[in-house]
Amino acid sequence: MIFRHIRDWDDAYANGPNIPGGDRWPDAWVEPAATFRRNLEQAERAEIDVAYGSGERNRLDLFKPEGEPVGLVVFVHGGYWRALDKSFWSHLAGGALAHGYAVAMPSYTLCPTNSIAGITREIAAAITHAAGLVQGPIRLTGHSAGGHLVARMVSATSPLSQALQQRIAHTVPLSGLHDLRPLRRTQMNDALRLDEAEAASESPALLAPIEGARVTCWVGGGERAEFLRQSELLANIWVGLGAQTAYVAEPDRHHFNVIDGLADPDHPLTQTLLG
């Protein structure tokens, strides 16, 4: 019998140092995102820095397909709630745009200025604002911390209105963090400032799903064991609470390239999100 025991919690959640060439990211996303954004602006199919709240970072970018949108995709970025912004990910809208969806990408106020509970409320405000601009079904996806945040939107204590919850057709957390309690053991908690109560109240895996939730937990097959466990955990728990769930570990993908499929209209990730 083999027992698993985590002794180094910082290493368990460290991505870059455990990926060959991991120091290329996030810089590797900057140029393709900027080029994509510039092209959409020139085609008059981008609204940049749309305010959804009063905070300095309460801004979203809205990318529009050719013709009337058939619905809305919202992508929420990661960075362990402490880093990055919407500008790194614009090119990931390409897959959904090709299928006629508008795509909203919000920034949010980071920790330690904000709390994770506060970020949850900001993302709800961003989705609410974007949903007022685009009609039709809503599909949510987000990476890492963003995966956590989109799962929170379809948790029983979601800050979204009941009417808006009913528009959500599918939620796809990518390498999401769904039980926040282990993060209290890491050094990053100096910035996250999670106490026991907030770690519990903001963990989707410790909450029930909303009625009718349909969730696909997608993760790279080559990721850290904790990310694989966290994704499988939510799919496992929520199917027992009435949600439709699936768990996908995409082969030959790590934490930083697992999101690449969103840029490709024909990739299984895009097809799953929109299917």
One Martini backbone bead per residue (centre of mass of N, CA, C, O) as a GRO file, in nm:
protein
  275
    1MET     BB    1   0.096   0.036   0.022
    2ILE     BB    2   0.032   0.380  -0.076
    3PHE     BB    3   0.112   0.683   0.067
    4ARG     BB    4  -0.001   1.014   0.069
    5HIS     BB    5   0.219   1.304   0.143
    6ILE     BB    6   0.232   1.644   0.216
    7ARG     BB    7   0.515   1.865   0.288
    8ASP     BB    8   0.523   2.067   0.028
    9TRP     BB    9   0.299   2.311  -0.048
   10ASP     BB   10   0.444   2.498  -0.243
   11ASP     BB   11   0.523   2.279  -0.451
   12ALA     BB   12   0.234   2.165  -0.508
   13TYR     BB   13   0.161   2.482  -0.633
   14ALA     BB   14   0.404   2.482  -0.834
   15ASN     BB   15   0.458   2.546  -1.173
   16GLY     BB   16   0.705   2.668  -1.317
   17PRO     BB   17   0.939   2.487  -1.173
   18ASN     BB   18   0.775   2.211  -1.303
   19ILE     BB   19   0.837   2.335  -1.596
   20PRO     BB   20   0.979   2.322  -1.881
   21GLY     BB   21   1.024   2.652  -1.944
   22GLY     BB   22   0.827   2.814  -1.737
   23ASP     BB   23   0.958   3.115  -1.769
   24ARG     BB   24   0.791   3.203  -2.032
   25TRP     BB   25   0.573   3.247  -1.828
   26PRO     BB   26   0.357   3.502  -1.938
   27ASP     BB   27   0.509   3.629  -2.189
   28ALA     BB   28   0.398   3.437  -2.423
   29TRP     BB   29   0.106   3.595  -2.428
   30VAL     BB   30   0.141   3.894  -2.514
   31GLU     BB   31   0.160   3.904  -2.828
   32PRO     BB   32  -0.094   3.744  -2.918
   33ALA     BB   33  -0.290   3.925  -2.763
   34ALA     BB   34  -0.221   4.200  -2.894
   35THR     BB   35  -0.275   4.122  -3.187
   36PHE     BB   36  -0.567   4.038  -3.156
   37ARG     BB   37  -0.672   4.306  -3.044
   38ARG     BB   38  -0.588   4.485  -3.279
   39ASN     BB   39  -0.754   4.341  -3.499
   40LEU     BB   40  -1.035   4.384  -3.364
   41GLU     BB   41  -1.024   4.691  -3.356
   42GLN     BB   42  -0.993   4.735  -3.665
   43ALA     BB   43  -1.280   4.570  -3.702
   44GLU     BB   44  -1.483   4.666  -3.483
   45ARG     BB   45  -1.475   4.399  -3.243
   46ALA     BB   46  -1.388   4.596  -2.990
   47GLU     BB   47  -1.415   4.644  -2.631
   48ILE     BB   48  -1.220   4.847  -2.424
   49ASP     BB   49  -1.250   4.905  -2.097
   50VAL     BB   50  -1.512   4.817  -1.961
   51ALA     BB   51  -1.714   4.921  -1.718
   52TYR     BB   52  -1.837   4.737  -1.403
   53GLY     BB   53  -1.704   4.945  -1.200
   54SER     BB   54  -1.513   5.154  -0.968
   55GLY     BB   55  -1.263   5.017  -1.005
   56GLU     BB   56  -0.964   5.018  -1.165
   57ARG     BB   57  -1.007   4.688  -1.244
   58ASN     BB   58  -1.313   4.735  -1.349
   59ARG     BB   59  -1.256   4.567  -1.638
   60LEU     BB   60  -1.349   4.493  -1.982
   61ASP     BB   61  -1.337   4.279  -2.262
   62LEU     BB   62  -1.512   4.291  -2.585
   63PHE     BB   63  -1.573   4.036  -2.816
   64LYS     BB   64  -1.681   4.014  -3.159
   65PRO     BB   65  -1.852   3.880  -3.391
   66GLU     BB   66  -1.976   3.805  -3.682
   67GLY     BB   67  -2.243   3.935  -3.613
   68GLU     BB   68  -2.475   3.805  -3.424
   69PRO     BB   69  -2.480   3.684  -3.127
   70VAL     BB   70  -2.544   3.358  -2.971
   71GLY     BB   71  -2.358   3.449  -2.724
   72LEU     BB   72  -2.171   3.405  -2.407
   73VAL     BB   73  -1.832   3.437  -2.312
   74VAL     BB   74  -1.644   3.385  -2.005
   75PHE     BB   75  -1.313   3.487  -1.912
   76VAL     BB   76  -1.104   3.393  -1.631
   77HIS     BB   77  -0.827   3.472  -1.483
   78GLY     BB   78  -0.527   3.411  -1.344
   79GLY     BB   79  -0.277   3.426  -1.057
   80TYR     BB   80  -0.362   3.365  -0.761
   81TRP     BB   81  -0.522   3.648  -0.715
   82ARG     BB   82  -0.226   3.834  -0.759
   83ALA     BB   83  -0.217   3.833  -1.088
   84LEU     BB   84  -0.264   3.991  -1.357
   85ASP     BB   85  -0.468   4.025  -1.663
   86LYS     BB   86  -0.664   4.053  -1.950
   87SER     BB   87  -0.419   4.104  -2.166
   88PHE     BB   88  -0.303   3.788  -2.187
   89TRP     BB   89  -0.591   3.641  -2.337
   90SER     BB   90  -0.734   3.733  -2.605
   91HIS     BB   91  -0.672   3.488  -2.808
   92LEU     BB   92  -0.881   3.287  -2.658
   93ALA     BB   93  -1.140   3.396  -2.827
   94GLY     BB   94  -1.127   3.261  -3.112
   95GLY     BB   95  -1.305   3.006  -3.094
   96ALA     BB   96  -1.581   3.137  -3.013
   97LEU     BB   97  -1.603   3.348  -3.237
   98ALA     BB   98  -1.622   3.140  -3.478
   99HIS     BB   99  -1.919   3.049  -3.335
  100GLY     BB  100  -2.068   3.342  -3.250
  101TYR     BB  101  -1.933   3.447  -2.994
  102ALA     BB  102  -1.904   3.637  -2.735
  103VAL     BB  103  -1.619   3.789  -2.544
  104ALA     BB  104  -1.537   3.811  -2.200
  105MET     BB  105  -1.265   4.000  -2.019
  106PRO     BB  106  -1.174   4.030  -1.692
  107SER     BB  107  -1.078   4.218  -1.440
  108TYR     BB  108  -0.933   4.245  -1.099
  109THR     BB  109  -0.892   4.280  -0.771
  110LEU     BB  110  -0.618   4.212  -0.593
  111CYS     BB  111  -0.422   4.048  -0.397
  112PRO     BB  112  -0.440   4.215  -0.088
  113THR     BB  113  -0.653   4.434  -0.150
  114ASN     BB  114  -0.817   4.185  -0.182
  115SER     BB  115  -1.042   3.934  -0.160
  116ILE     BB  116  -1.181   3.649  -0.262
  117ALA     BB  117  -1.469   3.739  -0.203
  118GLY     BB  118  -1.440   4.006  -0.360
  119ILE     BB  119  -1.377   3.880  -0.635
  120THR     BB  120  -1.639   3.728  -0.666
  121ARG     BB  121  -1.813   3.987  -0.681
  122GLU     BB  122  -1.674   4.110  -0.931
  123ILE     BB  123  -1.735   3.883  -1.132
  124ALA     BB  124  -2.039   3.909  -1.110
  125ALA     BB  125  -2.043   4.200  -1.219
  126ALA     BB  126  -1.915   4.138  -1.493
  127ILE     BB  127  -2.126   3.934  -1.594
  128THR     BB  128  -2.369   4.118  -1.568
  129HIS     BB  129  -2.274   4.330  -1.767
  130ALA     BB  130  -2.225   4.150  -2.016
  131ALA     BB  131  -2.519   4.030  -2.020
  132GLY     BB  132  -2.641   4.320  -2.100
  133LEU     BB  133  -2.488   4.314  -2.399
  134VAL     BB  134  -2.563   3.996  -2.426
  135GLN     BB  135  -2.739   3.759  -2.563
  136GLY     BB  136  -2.809   3.457  -2.434
  137PRO     BB  137  -2.611   3.224  -2.364
  138ILE     BB  138  -2.388   3.117  -2.098
  139ARG     BB  139  -2.025   3.074  -2.085
  140LEU     BB  140  -1.788   2.943  -1.855
  141THR     BB  141  -1.437   3.038  -1.808
  142GLY     BB  142  -1.124   2.936  -1.637
  143HIS     BB  143  -0.795   2.989  -1.489
  144SER     BB  144  -0.744   2.854  -1.204
  145ALA     BB  145  -0.854   3.097  -1.033
  146GLY     BB  146  -1.071   3.124  -1.259
  147GLY     BB  147  -1.192   2.844  -1.207
  148HIS     BB  148  -1.295   2.908  -0.931
  149LEU     BB  149  -1.478   3.155  -1.008
  150VAL     BB  150  -1.676   3.001  -1.198
  151ALA     BB  151  -1.768   2.794  -0.988
  152ARG     BB  152  -1.891   3.008  -0.793
  153MET     BB  153  -2.125   3.094  -0.993
  154VAL     BB  154  -2.244   2.770  -0.949
  155SER     BB  155  -2.300   2.813  -0.661
  156ALA     BB  156  -2.524   2.844  -0.404
  157THR     BB  157  -2.363   3.136  -0.327
  158SER     BB  158  -2.414   3.302  -0.559
  159PRO     BB  159  -2.411   3.646  -0.675
  160LEU     BB  160  -2.605   3.577  -0.879
  161SER     BB  161  -2.878   3.590  -1.028
  162GLN     BB  162  -3.130   3.385  -1.107
  163ALA     BB  163  -3.159   3.470  -1.404
  164LEU     BB  164  -2.855   3.433  -1.473
  165GLN     BB  165  -2.819   3.139  -1.395
  166GLN     BB  166  -3.024   3.036  -1.621
  167ARG     BB  167  -2.813   3.117  -1.863
  168ILE     BB  168  -2.621   2.893  -1.778
  169ALA     BB  169  -2.497   2.620  -1.974
  170HIS     BB  170  -2.172   2.631  -1.904
  171THR     BB  171  -1.887   2.507  -1.707
  172VAL     BB  172  -1.511   2.559  -1.744
  173PRO     BB  173  -1.272   2.461  -1.551
  174LEU     BB  174  -0.920   2.540  -1.556
  175SER     BB  175  -0.731   2.433  -1.327
  176GLY     BB  176  -0.886   2.436  -1.066
  177LEU     BB  177  -0.968   2.579  -0.738
  178HIS     BB  178  -1.195   2.413  -0.497
  179ASP     BB  179  -0.996   2.387  -0.240
  180LEU     BB  180  -0.858   2.631  -0.019
  181ARG     BB  181  -0.726   2.510   0.239
  182PRO     BB  182  -0.430   2.437   0.142
  183LEU     BB  183  -0.337   2.744   0.095
  184ARG     BB  184  -0.283   2.806   0.403
  185ARG     BB  185   0.008   2.640   0.378
  186THR     BB  186   0.112   2.874   0.214
  187GLN     BB  187   0.287   3.163   0.136
  188MET     BB  188   0.055   3.303  -0.029
  189ASN     BB  189  -0.125   3.371   0.228
  190ASP     BB  190  -0.008   3.650   0.282
  191ALA     BB  191  -0.203   3.761   0.046
  192LEU     BB  192  -0.480   3.609   0.076
  193ARG     BB  193  -0.587   3.577   0.378
  194LEU     BB  194  -0.684   3.299   0.468
  195ASP     BB  195  -0.926   3.169   0.650
  196GLU     BB  196  -1.125   2.923   0.751
  197ALA     BB  197  -1.395   3.052   0.665
  198GLU     BB  198  -1.321   3.146   0.372
  199ALA     BB  199  -1.220   2.878   0.263
  200ALA     BB  200  -1.504   2.750   0.286
  201SER     BB  201  -1.698   2.971   0.147
  202GLU     BB  202  -1.493   2.963  -0.134
  203SER     BB  203  -1.548   2.648  -0.179
  204PRO     BB  204  -1.702   2.460  -0.408
  205ALA     BB  205  -1.653   2.168  -0.276
  206LEU     BB  206  -1.825   2.288  -0.007
  207LEU     BB  207  -2.056   2.323  -0.212
  208ALA     BB  208  -2.333   2.360  -0.379
  209PRO     BB  209  -2.497   2.346  -0.657
  210ILE     BB  210  -2.680   2.465  -0.878
  211GLU     BB  211  -2.947   2.439  -1.048
  212GLY     BB  212  -2.845   2.286  -1.347
  213ALA     BB  213  -2.560   2.220  -1.343
  214ARG     BB  214  -2.280   2.238  -1.587
  215VAL     BB  215  -1.964   2.057  -1.553
  216THR     BB  216  -1.619   2.094  -1.669
  217CYS     BB  217  -1.321   1.946  -1.561
  218TRP     BB  218  -1.015   2.086  -1.674
  219VAL     BB  219  -0.692   1.927  -1.732
  220GLY     BB  220  -0.367   1.861  -1.725
  221GLY     BB  221  -0.194   1.561  -1.737
  222GLY     BB  222   0.096   1.727  -1.644
  223GLU     BB  223   0.022   1.813  -1.372
  224ARG     BB  224  -0.010   1.868  -1.073
  225ALA     BB  225  -0.158   1.670  -0.845
  226GLU     BB  226  -0.345   1.892  -0.719
  227PHE     BB  227  -0.493   1.969  -0.984
  228LEU     BB  228  -0.612   1.698  -1.041
  229ARG     BB  229  -0.762   1.663  -0.772
  230GLN     BB  230  -0.936   1.922  -0.780
  231SER     BB  231  -1.096   1.853  -1.036
  232GLU     BB  232  -1.205   1.573  -0.952
  233LEU     BB  233  -1.346   1.662  -0.695
  234LEU     BB  234  -1.576   1.836  -0.810
  235ALA     BB  235  -1.701   1.628  -1.000
  236ASN     BB  236  -1.760   1.421  -0.777
  237ILE     BB  237  -1.932   1.586  -0.576
  238TRP     BB  238  -2.150   1.721  -0.772
  239VAL     BB  239  -2.283   1.462  -0.883
  240GLY     BB  240  -2.396   1.399  -0.583
  241LEU     BB  241  -2.568   1.701  -0.608
  242GLY     BB  242  -2.702   1.708  -0.929
  243ALA     BB  243  -2.492   1.749  -1.129
  244GLN     BB  244  -2.336   1.794  -1.433
  245THR     BB  245  -2.039   1.600  -1.493
  246ALA     BB  246  -1.685   1.638  -1.585
  247TYR     BB  247  -1.358   1.477  -1.653
  248VAL     BB  248  -1.050   1.626  -1.791
  249ALA     BB  249  -0.729   1.490  -1.897
  250GLU     BB  250  -0.511   1.634  -2.096
  251PRO     BB  251  -0.284   1.533  -2.288
  252ASP     BB  252   0.020   1.693  -2.291
  253ARG     BB  253  -0.052   1.898  -2.048
  254HIS     BB  254  -0.007   2.196  -1.883
  255HIS     BB  255  -0.076   2.477  -1.704
  256PHE     BB  256  -0.004   2.679  -1.961
  257ASN     BB  257  -0.132   2.496  -2.223
  258VAL     BB  258  -0.436   2.415  -2.157
  259ILE     BB  259  -0.565   2.689  -2.292
  260ASP     BB  260  -0.507   2.685  -2.608
  261GLY     BB  261  -0.778   2.562  -2.726
  262LEU     BB  262  -0.949   2.833  -2.724
  263ALA     BB  263  -0.818   2.941  -3.006
  264ASP     BB  264  -0.962   2.679  -3.130
  265PRO     BB  265  -1.249   2.587  -3.294
  266ASP     BB  266  -1.158   2.253  -3.310
  267HIS     BB  267  -1.112   2.208  -3.028
  268PRO     BB  268  -1.223   2.021  -2.767
  269LEU     BB  269  -1.253   2.257  -2.570
  270THR     BB  270  -1.436   2.436  -2.740
  271GLN     BB  271  -1.649   2.219  -2.799
  272THR     BB  272  -1.725   2.175  -2.503
  273LEU     BB  273  -1.806   2.459  -2.415
  274LEU     BB  274  -2.031   2.481  -2.667
  275GLY     BB  275  -2.191   2.190  -2.647
   0.00000   0.00000   0.00000
